[in-house]
Short mmCIF file of C-alpha atoms in Angstrom, two decimals:
data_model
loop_
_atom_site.label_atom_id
_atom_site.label_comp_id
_atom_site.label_asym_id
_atom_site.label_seq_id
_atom_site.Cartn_x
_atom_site.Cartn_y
_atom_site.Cartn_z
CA UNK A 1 -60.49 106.63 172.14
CA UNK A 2 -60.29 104.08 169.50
CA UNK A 3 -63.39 102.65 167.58
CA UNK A 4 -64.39 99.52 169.03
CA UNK A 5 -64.81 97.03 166.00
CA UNK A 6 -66.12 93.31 165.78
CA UNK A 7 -62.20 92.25 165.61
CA UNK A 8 -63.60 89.00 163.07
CA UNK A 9 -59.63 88.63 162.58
CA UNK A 10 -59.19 87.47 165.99
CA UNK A 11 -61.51 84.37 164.97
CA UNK A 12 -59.70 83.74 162.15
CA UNK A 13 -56.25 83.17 164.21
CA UNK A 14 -57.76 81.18 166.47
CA UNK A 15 -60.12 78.99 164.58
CA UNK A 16 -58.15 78.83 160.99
CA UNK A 17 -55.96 75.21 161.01
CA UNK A 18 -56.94 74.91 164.51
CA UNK A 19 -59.65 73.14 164.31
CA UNK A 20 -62.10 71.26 166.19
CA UNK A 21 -59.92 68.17 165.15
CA UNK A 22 -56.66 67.81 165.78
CA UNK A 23 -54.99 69.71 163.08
CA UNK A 24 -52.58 72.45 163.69
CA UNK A 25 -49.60 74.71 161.95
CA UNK A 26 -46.49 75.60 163.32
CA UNK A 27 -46.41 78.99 161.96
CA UNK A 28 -48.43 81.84 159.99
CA UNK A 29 -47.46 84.39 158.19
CA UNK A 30 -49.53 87.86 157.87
CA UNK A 31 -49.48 90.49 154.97
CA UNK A 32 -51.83 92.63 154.24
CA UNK A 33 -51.61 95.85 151.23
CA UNK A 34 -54.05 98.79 152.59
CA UNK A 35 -55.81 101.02 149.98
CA UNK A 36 -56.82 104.75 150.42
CA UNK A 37 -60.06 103.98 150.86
CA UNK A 38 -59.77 101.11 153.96
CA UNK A 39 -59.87 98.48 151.50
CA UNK A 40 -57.10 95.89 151.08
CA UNK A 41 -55.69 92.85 150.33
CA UNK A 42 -54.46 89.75 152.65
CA UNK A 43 -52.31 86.88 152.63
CA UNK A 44 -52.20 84.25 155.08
CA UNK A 45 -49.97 81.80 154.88
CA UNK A 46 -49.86 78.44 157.18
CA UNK A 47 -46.51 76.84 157.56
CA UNK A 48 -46.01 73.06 158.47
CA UNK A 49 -50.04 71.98 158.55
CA UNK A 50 -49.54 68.91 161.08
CA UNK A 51 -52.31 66.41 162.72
CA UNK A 52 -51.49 66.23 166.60
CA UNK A 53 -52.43 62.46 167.77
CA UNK A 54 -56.02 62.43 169.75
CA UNK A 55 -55.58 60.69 172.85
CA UNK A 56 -52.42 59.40 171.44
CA UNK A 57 -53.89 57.86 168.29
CA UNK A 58 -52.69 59.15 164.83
CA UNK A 59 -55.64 60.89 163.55
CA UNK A 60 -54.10 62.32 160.43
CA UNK A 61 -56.14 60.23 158.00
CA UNK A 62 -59.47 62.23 159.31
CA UNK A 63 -57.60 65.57 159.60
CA UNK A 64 -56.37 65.60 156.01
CA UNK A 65 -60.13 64.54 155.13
CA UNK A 66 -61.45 67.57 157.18
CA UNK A 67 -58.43 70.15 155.69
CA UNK A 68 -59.85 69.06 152.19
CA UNK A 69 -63.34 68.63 152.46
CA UNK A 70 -64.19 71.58 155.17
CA UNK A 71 -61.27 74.16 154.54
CA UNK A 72 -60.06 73.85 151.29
CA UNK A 73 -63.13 73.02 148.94
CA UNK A 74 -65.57 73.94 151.72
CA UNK A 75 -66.90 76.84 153.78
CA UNK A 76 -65.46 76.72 157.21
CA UNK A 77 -62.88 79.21 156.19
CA UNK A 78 -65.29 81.73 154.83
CA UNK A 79 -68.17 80.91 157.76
CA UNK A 80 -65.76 81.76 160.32
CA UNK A 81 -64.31 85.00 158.98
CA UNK A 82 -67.24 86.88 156.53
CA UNK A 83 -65.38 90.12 156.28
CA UNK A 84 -63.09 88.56 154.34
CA UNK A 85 -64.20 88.37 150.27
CA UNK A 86 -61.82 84.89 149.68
CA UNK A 87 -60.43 85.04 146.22
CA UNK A 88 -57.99 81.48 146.90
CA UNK A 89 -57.31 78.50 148.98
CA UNK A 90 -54.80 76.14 148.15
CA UNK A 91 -52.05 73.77 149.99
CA UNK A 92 -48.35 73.26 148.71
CA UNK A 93 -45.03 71.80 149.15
CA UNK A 94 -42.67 73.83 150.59
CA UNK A 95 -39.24 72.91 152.29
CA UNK A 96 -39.86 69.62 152.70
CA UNK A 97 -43.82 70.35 154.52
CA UNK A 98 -47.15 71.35 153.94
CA UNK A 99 -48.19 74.08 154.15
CA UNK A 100 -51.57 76.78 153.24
CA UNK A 101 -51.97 80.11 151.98
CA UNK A 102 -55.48 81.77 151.45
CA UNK A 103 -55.51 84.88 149.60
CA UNK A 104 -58.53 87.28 150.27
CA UNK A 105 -59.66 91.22 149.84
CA UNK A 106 -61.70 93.25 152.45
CA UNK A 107 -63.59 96.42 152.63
CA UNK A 108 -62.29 98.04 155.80
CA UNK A 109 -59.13 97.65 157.94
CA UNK A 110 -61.36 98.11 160.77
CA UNK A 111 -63.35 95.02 159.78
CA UNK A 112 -60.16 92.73 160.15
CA UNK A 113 -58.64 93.50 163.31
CA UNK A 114 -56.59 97.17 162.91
CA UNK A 115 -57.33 99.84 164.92
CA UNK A 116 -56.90 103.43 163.02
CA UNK A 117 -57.63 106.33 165.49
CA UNK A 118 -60.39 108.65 163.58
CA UNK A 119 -58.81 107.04 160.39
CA UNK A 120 -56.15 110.08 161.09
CA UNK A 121 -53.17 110.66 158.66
CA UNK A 122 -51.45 111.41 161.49
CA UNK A 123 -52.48 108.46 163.76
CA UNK A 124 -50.62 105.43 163.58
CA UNK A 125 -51.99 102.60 162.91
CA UNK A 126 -52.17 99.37 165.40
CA UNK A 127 -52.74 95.61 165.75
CA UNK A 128 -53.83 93.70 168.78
CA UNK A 129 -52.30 90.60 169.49
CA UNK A 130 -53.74 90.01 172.98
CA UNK A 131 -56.37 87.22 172.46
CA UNK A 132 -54.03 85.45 169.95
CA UNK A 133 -52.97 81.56 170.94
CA UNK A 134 -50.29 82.97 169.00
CA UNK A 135 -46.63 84.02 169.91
CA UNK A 136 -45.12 87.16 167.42
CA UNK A 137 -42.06 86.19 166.32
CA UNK A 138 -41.45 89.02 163.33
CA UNK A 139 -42.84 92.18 162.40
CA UNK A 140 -42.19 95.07 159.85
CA UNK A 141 -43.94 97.26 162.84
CA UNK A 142 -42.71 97.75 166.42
CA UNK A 143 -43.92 95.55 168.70
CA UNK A 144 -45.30 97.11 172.21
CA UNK A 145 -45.83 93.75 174.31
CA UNK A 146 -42.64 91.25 174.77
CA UNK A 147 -40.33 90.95 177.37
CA UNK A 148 -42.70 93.63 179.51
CA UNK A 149 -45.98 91.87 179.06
CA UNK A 150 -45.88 90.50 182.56
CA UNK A 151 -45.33 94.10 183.70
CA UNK A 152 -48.05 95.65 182.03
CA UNK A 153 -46.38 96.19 178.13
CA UNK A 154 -49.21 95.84 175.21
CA UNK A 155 -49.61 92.92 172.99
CA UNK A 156 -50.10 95.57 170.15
CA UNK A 157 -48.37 95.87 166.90
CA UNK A 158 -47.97 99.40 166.05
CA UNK A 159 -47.11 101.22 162.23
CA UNK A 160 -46.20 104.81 161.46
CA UNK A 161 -48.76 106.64 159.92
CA UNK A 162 -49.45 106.51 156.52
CA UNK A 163 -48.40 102.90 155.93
CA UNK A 164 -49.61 100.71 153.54
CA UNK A 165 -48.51 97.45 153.78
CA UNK A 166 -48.36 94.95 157.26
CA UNK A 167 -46.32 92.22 157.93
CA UNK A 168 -45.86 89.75 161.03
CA UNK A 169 -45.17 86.24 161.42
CA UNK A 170 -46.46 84.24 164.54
CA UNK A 171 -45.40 80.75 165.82
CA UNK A 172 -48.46 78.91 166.92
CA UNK A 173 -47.20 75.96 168.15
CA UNK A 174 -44.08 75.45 170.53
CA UNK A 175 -43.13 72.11 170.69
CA UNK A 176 -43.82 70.04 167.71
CA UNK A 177 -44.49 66.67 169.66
CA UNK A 178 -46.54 64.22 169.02
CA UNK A 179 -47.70 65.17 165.51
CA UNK A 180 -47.86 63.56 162.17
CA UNK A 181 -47.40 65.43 158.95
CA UNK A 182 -50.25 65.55 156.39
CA UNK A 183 -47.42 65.90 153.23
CA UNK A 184 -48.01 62.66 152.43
CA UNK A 185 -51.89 62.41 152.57
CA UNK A 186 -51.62 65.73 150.62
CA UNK A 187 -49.27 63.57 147.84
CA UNK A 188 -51.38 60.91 147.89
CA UNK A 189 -54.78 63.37 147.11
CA UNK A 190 -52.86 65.08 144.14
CA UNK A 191 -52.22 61.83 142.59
CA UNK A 192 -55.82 60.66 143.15
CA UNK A 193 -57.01 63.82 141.52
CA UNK A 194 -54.57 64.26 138.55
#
């Protein structure tokens, strides 16, 4: 049986850039860099951080303001996921959009979301997507859901034993409609603070 753990991670995908407002990303990307002793590294990065209008009002003004003053230079990141030790936050330009990347170390693989069968050498080691708003879209491990979720396949990432390092990328939003980007509030704030 594997241990039942506080999956914190799941929180994290759910609540991280989609917030209470009305901000949202388009994509994330996962990697994480697993020690001997459980410990590890992360990296999550957001791509295309958007405002979606509220009630079909462009809200993007107060969504930037709530990115910066919550996410970035606040807590709400750390509140919501305190397994994770957060060494960086920052937003960037990137291919034309902006995106996020936050940059943090844990203590236990466990404590994030993985599932490690009696931490066996032998055991591979899983990922459960199942309670994600997200949809997998690349993975350096074998996927076990897709096509045959309707049938009963599991929304579980899977890696051969003994690896170290993790990588998937999930699309969180399908259609990109009726959003407004934040690159330009995000321009504006770096000249404002120069």
């Amino acid at each position: 049986m594997f241990k039942k753990v506080t999956v914190k991670f799941l929180l994290l995908a759910v609540l991280c850039f989609v917030f209470s407002s009305c901000i949202i990303t388009e994509f994330k990307q996962y990697f994480f860099k697993i020690n001997a002793d459980g410990s590890g590294t992360g990296t999550i990065k957001f791509i295309n951080i958007v405002s979606e209008e509220d009630e079909e009002q462009n809200v993007s003004t107060t969504d930037f303001d709530e990115l910066i003053n919550n996410y970035i230079n606040g807590t709400a990141f750390e509140e919501a996921n305190p397994n994770f030790n957060v060494i960086s936050k920052e937003l960037f330009e990137e291919n034309g959009v902006l995106n996020g990347q936050v940059e943090f170390t844990f203590e236990d693989l466990q404590d994030i979301g993985f599932y490690h069968y009696q931490r066996s050498e032998h055991a591979p080691i899983m990922f459960y997507l199942g309670s994600f708003s997200e949809t997998l879209l690349e993975t350096d491990g074998e996927y076990l859901g897709g096509a045959k979720d309707e049938e009963g396949g599991i929304p579980m990432i899977v890696w051969a034993p003994g690896t170290t390092e993790f990588t998937f990328k999930t699309a969180i939003k399908d259609e990109m409609s009726n959003v407004h980007t934040l690159l330009e509030h995000y321009n504006l704030w770096l000249e404002v603070n120069k």
